[in-house]
Structure formats: C-alpha cells, structure tokens
Short mmCIF file of C-alpha atoms and ligand atoms in Angstrom, two decimals:
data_model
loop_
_atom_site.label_atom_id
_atom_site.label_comp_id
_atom_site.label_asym_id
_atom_site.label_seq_id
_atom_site.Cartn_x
_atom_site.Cartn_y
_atom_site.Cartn_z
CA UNK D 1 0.00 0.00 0.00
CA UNK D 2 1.02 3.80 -0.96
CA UNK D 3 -0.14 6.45 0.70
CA UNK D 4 -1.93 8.01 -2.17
CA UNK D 5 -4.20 4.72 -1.54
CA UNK D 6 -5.54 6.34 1.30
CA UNK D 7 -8.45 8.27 1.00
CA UNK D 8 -8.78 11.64 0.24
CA UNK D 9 -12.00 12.28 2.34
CA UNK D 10 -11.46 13.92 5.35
CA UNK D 11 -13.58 13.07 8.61
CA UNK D 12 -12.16 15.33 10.69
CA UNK D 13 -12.84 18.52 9.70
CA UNK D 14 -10.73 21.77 9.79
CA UNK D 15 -11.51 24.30 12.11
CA UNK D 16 -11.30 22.37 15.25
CA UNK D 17 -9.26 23.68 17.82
CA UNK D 18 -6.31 21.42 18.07
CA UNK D 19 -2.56 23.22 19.10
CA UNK D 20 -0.05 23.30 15.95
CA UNK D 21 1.61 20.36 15.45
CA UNK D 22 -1.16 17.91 17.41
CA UNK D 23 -0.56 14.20 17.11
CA UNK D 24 -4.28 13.10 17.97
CA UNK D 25 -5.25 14.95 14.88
CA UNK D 26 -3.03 13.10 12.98
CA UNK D 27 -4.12 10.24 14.37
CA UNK D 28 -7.68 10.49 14.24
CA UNK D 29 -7.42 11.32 10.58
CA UNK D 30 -6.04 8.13 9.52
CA UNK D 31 -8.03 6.20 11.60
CA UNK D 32 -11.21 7.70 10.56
CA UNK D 33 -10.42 7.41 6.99
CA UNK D 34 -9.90 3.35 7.25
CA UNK D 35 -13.03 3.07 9.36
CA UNK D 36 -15.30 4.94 7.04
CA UNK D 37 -18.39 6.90 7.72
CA UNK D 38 -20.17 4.45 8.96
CA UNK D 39 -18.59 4.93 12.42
CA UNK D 40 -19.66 5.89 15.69
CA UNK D 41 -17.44 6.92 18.21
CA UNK D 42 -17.08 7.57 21.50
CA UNK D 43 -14.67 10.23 23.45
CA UNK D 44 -14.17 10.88 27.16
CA UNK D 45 -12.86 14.03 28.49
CA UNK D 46 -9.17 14.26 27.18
CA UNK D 47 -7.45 16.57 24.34
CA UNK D 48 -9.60 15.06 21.95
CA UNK D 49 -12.66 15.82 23.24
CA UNK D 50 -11.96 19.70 23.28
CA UNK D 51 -10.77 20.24 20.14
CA UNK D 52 -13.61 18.59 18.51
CA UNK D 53 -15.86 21.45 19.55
CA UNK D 54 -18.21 22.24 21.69
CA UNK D 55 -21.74 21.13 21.55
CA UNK D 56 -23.74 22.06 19.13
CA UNK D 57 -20.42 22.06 16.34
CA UNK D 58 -18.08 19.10 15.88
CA UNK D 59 -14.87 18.92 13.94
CA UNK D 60 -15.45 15.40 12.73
CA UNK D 61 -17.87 14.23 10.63
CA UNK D 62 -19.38 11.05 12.02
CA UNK D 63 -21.80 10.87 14.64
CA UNK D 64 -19.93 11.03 18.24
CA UNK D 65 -20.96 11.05 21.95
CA UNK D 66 -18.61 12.88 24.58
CA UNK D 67 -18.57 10.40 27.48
CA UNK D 68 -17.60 10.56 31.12
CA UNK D 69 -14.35 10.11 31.76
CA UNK D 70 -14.37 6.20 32.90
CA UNK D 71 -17.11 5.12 30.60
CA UNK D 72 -15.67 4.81 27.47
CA UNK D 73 -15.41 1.25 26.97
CA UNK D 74 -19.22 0.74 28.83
CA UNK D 75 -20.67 2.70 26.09
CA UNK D 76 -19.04 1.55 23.31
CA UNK D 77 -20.59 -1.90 24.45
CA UNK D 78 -23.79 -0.01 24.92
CA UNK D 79 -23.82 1.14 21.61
CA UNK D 80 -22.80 -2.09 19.91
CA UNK D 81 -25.64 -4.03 21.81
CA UNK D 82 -28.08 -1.35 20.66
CA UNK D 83 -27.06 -1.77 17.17
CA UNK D 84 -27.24 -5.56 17.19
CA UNK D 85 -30.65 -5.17 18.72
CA UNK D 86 -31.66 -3.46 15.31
CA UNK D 87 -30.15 -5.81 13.36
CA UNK D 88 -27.16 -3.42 12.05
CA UNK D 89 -23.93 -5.22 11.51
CA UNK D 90 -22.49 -2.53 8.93
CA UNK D 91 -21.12 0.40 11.51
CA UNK D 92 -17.76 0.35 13.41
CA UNK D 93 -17.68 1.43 17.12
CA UNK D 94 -14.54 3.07 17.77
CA UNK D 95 -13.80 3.89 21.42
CA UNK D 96 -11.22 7.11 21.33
CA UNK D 97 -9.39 7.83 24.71
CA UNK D 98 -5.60 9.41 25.63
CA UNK D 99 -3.55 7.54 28.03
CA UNK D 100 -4.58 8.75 31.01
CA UNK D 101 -8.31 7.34 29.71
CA UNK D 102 -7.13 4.12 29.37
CA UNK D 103 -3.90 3.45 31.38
CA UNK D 104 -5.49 4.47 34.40
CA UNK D 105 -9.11 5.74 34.73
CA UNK D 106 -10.80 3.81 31.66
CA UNK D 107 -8.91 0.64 32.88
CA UNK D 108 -11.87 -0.73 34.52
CA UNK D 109 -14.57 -0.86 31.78
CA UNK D 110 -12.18 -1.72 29.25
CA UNK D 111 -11.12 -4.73 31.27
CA UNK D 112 -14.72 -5.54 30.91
CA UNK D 113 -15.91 -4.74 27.75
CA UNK D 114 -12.71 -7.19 26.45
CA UNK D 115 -13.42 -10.01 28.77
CA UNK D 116 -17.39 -9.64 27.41
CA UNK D 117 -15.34 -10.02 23.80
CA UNK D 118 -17.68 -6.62 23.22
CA UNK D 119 -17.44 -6.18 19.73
CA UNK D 120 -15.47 -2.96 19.10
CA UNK D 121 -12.06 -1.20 18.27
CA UNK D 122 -10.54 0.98 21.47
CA UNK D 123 -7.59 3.23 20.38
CA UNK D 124 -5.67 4.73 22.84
CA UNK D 125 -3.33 7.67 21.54
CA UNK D 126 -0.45 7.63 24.00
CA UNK D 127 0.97 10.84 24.47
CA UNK D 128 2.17 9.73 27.56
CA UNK D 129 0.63 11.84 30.19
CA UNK D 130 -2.55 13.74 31.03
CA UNK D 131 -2.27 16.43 28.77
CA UNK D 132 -5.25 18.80 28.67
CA UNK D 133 -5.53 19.60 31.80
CA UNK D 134 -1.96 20.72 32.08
CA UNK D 135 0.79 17.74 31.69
CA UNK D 136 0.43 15.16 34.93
CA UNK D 137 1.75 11.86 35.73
CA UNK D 138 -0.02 8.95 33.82
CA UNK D 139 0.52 5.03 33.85
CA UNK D 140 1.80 5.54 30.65
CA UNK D 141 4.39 8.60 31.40
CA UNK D 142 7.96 7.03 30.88
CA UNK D 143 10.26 6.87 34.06
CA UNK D 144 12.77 9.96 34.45
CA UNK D 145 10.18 12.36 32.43
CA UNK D 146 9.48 15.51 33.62
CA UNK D 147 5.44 16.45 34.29
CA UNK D 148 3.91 19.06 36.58
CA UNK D 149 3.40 15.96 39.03
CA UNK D 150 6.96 14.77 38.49
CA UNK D 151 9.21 17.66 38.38
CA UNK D 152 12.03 15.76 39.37
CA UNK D 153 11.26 13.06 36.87
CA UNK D 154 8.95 10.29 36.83
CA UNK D 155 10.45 7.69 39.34
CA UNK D 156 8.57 4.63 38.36
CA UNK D 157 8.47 2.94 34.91
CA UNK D 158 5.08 2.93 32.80
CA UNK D 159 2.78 -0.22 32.96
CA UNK D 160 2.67 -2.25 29.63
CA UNK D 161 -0.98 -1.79 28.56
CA UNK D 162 -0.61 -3.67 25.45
CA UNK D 163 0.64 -6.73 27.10
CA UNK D 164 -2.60 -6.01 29.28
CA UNK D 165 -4.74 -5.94 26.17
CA UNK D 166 -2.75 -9.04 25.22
CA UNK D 167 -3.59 -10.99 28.91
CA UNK D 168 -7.78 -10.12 27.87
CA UNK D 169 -6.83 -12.89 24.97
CA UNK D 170 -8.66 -10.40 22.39
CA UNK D 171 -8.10 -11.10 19.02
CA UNK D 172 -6.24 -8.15 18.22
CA UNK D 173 -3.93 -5.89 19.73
CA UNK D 174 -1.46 -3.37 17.68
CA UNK D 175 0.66 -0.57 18.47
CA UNK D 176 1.22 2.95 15.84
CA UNK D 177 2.53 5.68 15.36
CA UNK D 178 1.66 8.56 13.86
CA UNK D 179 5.31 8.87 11.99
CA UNK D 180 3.91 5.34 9.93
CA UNK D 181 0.25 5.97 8.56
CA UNK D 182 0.20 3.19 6.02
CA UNK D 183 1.19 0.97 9.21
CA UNK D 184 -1.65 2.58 11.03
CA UNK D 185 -4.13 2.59 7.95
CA UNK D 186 -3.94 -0.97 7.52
CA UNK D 187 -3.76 -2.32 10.96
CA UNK D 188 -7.19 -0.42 11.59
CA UNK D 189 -8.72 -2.23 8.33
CA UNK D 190 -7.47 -5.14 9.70
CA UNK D 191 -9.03 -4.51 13.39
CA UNK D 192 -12.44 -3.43 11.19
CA UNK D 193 -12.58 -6.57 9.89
CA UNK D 194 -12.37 -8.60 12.88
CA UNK D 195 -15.08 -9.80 15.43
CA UNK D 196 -14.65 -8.82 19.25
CA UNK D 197 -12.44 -6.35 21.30
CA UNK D 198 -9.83 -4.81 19.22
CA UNK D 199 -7.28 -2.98 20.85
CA UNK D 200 -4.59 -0.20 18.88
CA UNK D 201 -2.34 1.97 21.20
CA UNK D 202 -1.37 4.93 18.74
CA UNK D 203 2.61 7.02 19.84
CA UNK D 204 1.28 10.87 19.69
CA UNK D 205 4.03 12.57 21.23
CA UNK D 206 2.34 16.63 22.60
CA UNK D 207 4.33 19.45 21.70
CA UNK D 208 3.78 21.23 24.70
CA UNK D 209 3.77 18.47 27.02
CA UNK D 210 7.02 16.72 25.75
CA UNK D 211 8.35 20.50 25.33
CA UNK D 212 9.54 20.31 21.76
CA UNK D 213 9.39 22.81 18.83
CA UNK D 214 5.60 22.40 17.30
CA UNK D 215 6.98 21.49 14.03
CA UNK D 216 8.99 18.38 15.52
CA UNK D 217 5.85 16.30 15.93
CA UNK D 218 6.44 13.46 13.21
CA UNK D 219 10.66 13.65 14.09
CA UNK D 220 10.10 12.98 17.34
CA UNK D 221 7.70 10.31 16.91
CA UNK D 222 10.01 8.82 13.94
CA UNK D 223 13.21 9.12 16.30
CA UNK D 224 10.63 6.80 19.15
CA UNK D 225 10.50 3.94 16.54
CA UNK D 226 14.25 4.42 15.35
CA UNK D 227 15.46 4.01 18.86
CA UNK D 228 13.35 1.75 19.56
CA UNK D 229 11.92 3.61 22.29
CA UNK D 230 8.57 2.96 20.94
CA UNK D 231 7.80 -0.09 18.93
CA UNK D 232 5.61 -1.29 15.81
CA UNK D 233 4.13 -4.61 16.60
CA UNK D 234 0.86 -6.29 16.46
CA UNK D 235 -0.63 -9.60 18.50
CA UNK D 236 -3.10 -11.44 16.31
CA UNK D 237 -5.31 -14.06 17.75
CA UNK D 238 -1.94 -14.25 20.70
CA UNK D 239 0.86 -13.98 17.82
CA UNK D 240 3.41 -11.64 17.62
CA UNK D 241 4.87 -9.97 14.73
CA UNK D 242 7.45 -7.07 14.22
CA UNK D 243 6.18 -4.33 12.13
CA UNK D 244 9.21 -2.15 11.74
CA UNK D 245 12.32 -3.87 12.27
CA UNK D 246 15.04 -1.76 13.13
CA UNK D 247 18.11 -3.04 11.89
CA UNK D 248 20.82 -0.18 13.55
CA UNK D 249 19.10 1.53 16.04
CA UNK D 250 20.03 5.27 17.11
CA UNK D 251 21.33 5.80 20.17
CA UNK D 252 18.33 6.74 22.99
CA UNK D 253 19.88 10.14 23.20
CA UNK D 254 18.83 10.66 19.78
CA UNK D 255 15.33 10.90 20.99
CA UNK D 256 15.47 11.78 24.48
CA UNK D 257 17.94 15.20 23.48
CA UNK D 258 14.79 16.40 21.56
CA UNK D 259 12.40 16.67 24.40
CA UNK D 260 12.89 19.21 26.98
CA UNK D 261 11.23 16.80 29.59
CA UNK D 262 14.39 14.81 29.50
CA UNK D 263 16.50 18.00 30.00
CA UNK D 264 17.49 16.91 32.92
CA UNK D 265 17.67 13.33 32.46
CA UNK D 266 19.76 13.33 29.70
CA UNK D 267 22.41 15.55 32.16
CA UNK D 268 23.06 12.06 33.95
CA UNK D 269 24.61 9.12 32.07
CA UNK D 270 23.46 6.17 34.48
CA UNK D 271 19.64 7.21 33.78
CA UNK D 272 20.85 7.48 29.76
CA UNK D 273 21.98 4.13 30.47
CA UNK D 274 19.01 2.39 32.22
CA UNK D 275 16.72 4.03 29.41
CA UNK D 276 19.23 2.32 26.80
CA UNK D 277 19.35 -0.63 28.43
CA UNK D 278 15.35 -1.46 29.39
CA UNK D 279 14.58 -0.14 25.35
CA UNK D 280 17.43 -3.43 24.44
CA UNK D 281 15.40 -5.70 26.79
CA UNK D 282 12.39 -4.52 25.37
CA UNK D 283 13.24 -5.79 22.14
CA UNK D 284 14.73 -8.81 23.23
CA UNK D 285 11.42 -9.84 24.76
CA UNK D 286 9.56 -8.73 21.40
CA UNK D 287 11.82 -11.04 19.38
CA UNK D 288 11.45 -13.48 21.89
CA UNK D 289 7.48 -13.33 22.44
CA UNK D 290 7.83 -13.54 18.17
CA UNK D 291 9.88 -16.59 18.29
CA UNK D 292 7.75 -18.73 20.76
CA UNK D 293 4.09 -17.67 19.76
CA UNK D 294 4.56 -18.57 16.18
C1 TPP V 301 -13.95 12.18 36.31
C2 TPP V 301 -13.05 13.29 35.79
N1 TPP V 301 -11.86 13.50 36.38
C3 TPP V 301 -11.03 14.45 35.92
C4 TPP V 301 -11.40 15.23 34.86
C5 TPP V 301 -10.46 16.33 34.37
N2 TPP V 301 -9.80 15.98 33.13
C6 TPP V 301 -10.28 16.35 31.93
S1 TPP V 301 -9.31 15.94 30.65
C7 TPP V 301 -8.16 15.27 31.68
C8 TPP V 301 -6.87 14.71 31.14
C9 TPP V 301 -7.04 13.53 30.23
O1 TPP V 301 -5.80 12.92 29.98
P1 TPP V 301 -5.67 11.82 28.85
O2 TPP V 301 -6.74 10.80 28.98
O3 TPP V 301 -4.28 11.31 28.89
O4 TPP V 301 -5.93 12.62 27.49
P2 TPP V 301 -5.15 13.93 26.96
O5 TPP V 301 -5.62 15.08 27.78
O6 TPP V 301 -3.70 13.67 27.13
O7 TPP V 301 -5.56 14.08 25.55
C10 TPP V 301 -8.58 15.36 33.03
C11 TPP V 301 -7.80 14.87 34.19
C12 TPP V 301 -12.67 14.98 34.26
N3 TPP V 301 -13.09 15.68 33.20
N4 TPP V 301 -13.46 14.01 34.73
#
C-alpha cells in the first residue's frame, strides 16, 4: 500500500481547535479514513474531546458522543448491543481515549468490555501523560520524564498496557505511530474486519507536554521507533509480529535530546543508560514473544 491509496475524504474537519503540530489529529485522521463513515465513536474528556468542539459544532464528521471520563469502553458496548438489537452489523464502534483514559481511569470498563469479547475497536493515543488539563503523571508517562506531578522526573516505569490488552486474549492488539500511517491505515482495516475487542495503542508525542518545537511532531515520533523507544508490533489471535524492524538503532539520546522533559535526564549518564538498556530488553522480549508464539 502507498499512501496516495488512502483516501482523500477527510472526517475530521478543519476548524477544530487542536494546538499546531497535534498528534491526535493526525491520528484520528487516519483512523477515521480506514473506518469509514459508517462509524460511531465515543470520546471521554481528554485533548480530543476539546478540540472537537463544543456542543452544538463538531470537527469530525461522524456521529460522536462525549462520554464521562471512565465510561468509554461501557458505552461503546452499549452502543454495539443497541445496534445488534436493530439488526445493524455494517457500523464500526470506535472507542477514542488518551492515556490517562485508558492506562489508568478507563482501565476498569475496558477490562470488561474485552473479557465480554464486546465487539469494538478501542484506540488509545499515548501521548504519555494527562495532557489537557496541564501535563500530569499517567501510567503511561515514561520513568525519568518531567510532568507538573513529576518535576524531578517520573520515578517509576510505565505499565505495559498492550501486554494487558494481550492478557484479555482479544483477538487483536497493535501498536502505531503517527510517523507510519500506512502501518496505522492498515492495521485499523485489519481490526475493522475482525469480530470482538480490538485494541490499537497509537505514539502521539504533545508538543507542549514533551516541550519540543511544534513542528517536531512526526521527528520525534520517527526518532521513538528508530530508537526503539517505541515499537511497531501487532498480536493477532496471541501472535506476535514485528512491524518495523530496526536493523541499527540510534542511540536513545537521539530521541530523548529532543524533548525538553528529558533535559534533565539526559544531564546524567546512568539514567541514559538504564533508558538504553530497558529499550534493548524490550526488544529482546519482542523477538522473543515472536519466536515462541509462532
Ligand atoms: C472524572 C473526571 N476526572 C477528571 C477530569 C479532568 N480531566 C479532563 S481531561 C483530563 C486529562 C485527560 O488525559 P488523557 O486521557 O491522557 O488525554 P489527553 O488530555 O492527554 O488528551 C482530566 C484529568 C474529568 N473531566 N473528569
């Protein structure tokens, strides 16, 4: 697939409210565009749900309910059970939620909407904290970042929700970024076409939360998957596979030496180090989870 394959209709709609440079845009665009129009989605409160607009205008052009902030996984199984009720098998339900949505406060109904095997696709964008309500501490915020919660950098390391998703035994769970669209195109056609919980956790690193220039968005998130900070994999019915394989990774630095939440991180070569070295494991245990599951 090219990228001129994608289509040229645009769901979300200009004149929403988004900062320069904003990943979720990005994000929803593509996703949007391989789900169709006949999608309905559901938002909690998060970046996403601001930018969109403001009841009675919407930047995107498919029906969509702003949700409370736990619920978003409940009501995409509401909605899903209502349209089975009327016999309608042709619309997607897309759950939409940042990290904080999901990692910690949307944990609970999205445990349970993928141990019901509720039929719908959950995207998380993962910009790695809780970002519109000022940059705070999520379960997804790396350790050693800076946030308004963690000024002297994060001290614990971030849970792995995808190996969570994995655990729920849902037939498909996939990680993105927004620096690889045609990656991100087709693993949502793929999720489309499956039955049951689909899971897709989506890098979108935040300008003014990471504290880079606005026009560094699709470096930075690039420089994630070339370091191998962030990686491109998807678990399909429990096996792995590798969707960008980096061959020479950069140095961490590389990516860290771009964000000013690092700034003083980078300062201190043991924590450059441990970063270096759990991103190595990481892939180790990728490769590994690749060998023995296929
Ligand atoms: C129950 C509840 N608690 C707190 C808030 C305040 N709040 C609104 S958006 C937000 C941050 C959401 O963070 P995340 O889910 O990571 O999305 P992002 O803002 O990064 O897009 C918070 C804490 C709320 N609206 N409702």
């Amino acid at each position: 697939m090219k990228m001129e394959d994608i289509p040229k209709e645009e769901l979300v709609l200009s004149g929403h409210s988004a900062c320069q440079g904003c990943p979720l845009t990005t994000a929803m665009r593509t996703v949007l565009k391989a789900l169709g129009k006949r999608t309905i989605m559901a938002i909690p409160a998060c970046c996403s749900a601001v930018i969109q607009g403001m009841y009675p205008n919407s930047g995107v052009n498919i029906p969509l309910l702003n949700v409370p902030f736990e619920t978003t996984a409940a009501v995409c199984s509401g909605i899903e059970a209502g349209l089975a009720t009327q016999g309608i098998d042709d619309v997607n339900v897309l759950g939409w939620a940042g990290d904080g949505g999901t990692y910690d406060i949307g944990i609970q109904a999205l445990s349970g909407a993928a141990e019901r095997g509720a039929n719908f696709l959950y995207v998380c964008y993962n910009n790695e904290m809780y970002s519109n309500t000022g940059v705070q501490r999520s379960g997804a915020t790396p350790k050693h970042a800076w946030t308004t919660t963690t000024w002297k950098g994060k001290e614990e390391e971030r849970k792995d929700m995808p190996s969570i998703m994995v655990a729920h035994n849902i037939p498909y769970v996939a990680t993105a970024s927004i620096s690889h669209p045609i990656d991100l195109y087709e693993k949502v056609t793929k999720a489309k076409s499956i039955k049951g919980t689909k899971y897709i956790e989506i890098l979108a690193p935040c300008p003014p939360g990471w504290r880079f220039d606005y026009s560094k968005t699709i470096e930075v998130a690039k420089l994630a998957v070339q370091t191998r900070a962030w990686n491109l994999y998807e678990v399909e019915n429990g096996k792995y596979r590798i969707n960008a394989t980096i061959r020479r990774p950069k140095p961490i630095e590389d990516y860290l030496k771009l964000q000013q939440r690092f700034k003083d991180a980078v300062k201190d070569t043991e924590k450059v180090r441990e970063m270096q070295a759990n991103v190595d494991a990481r892939w180790q245990w990728l490769e590994k989870m690749v060998e023995i599951t296929n």
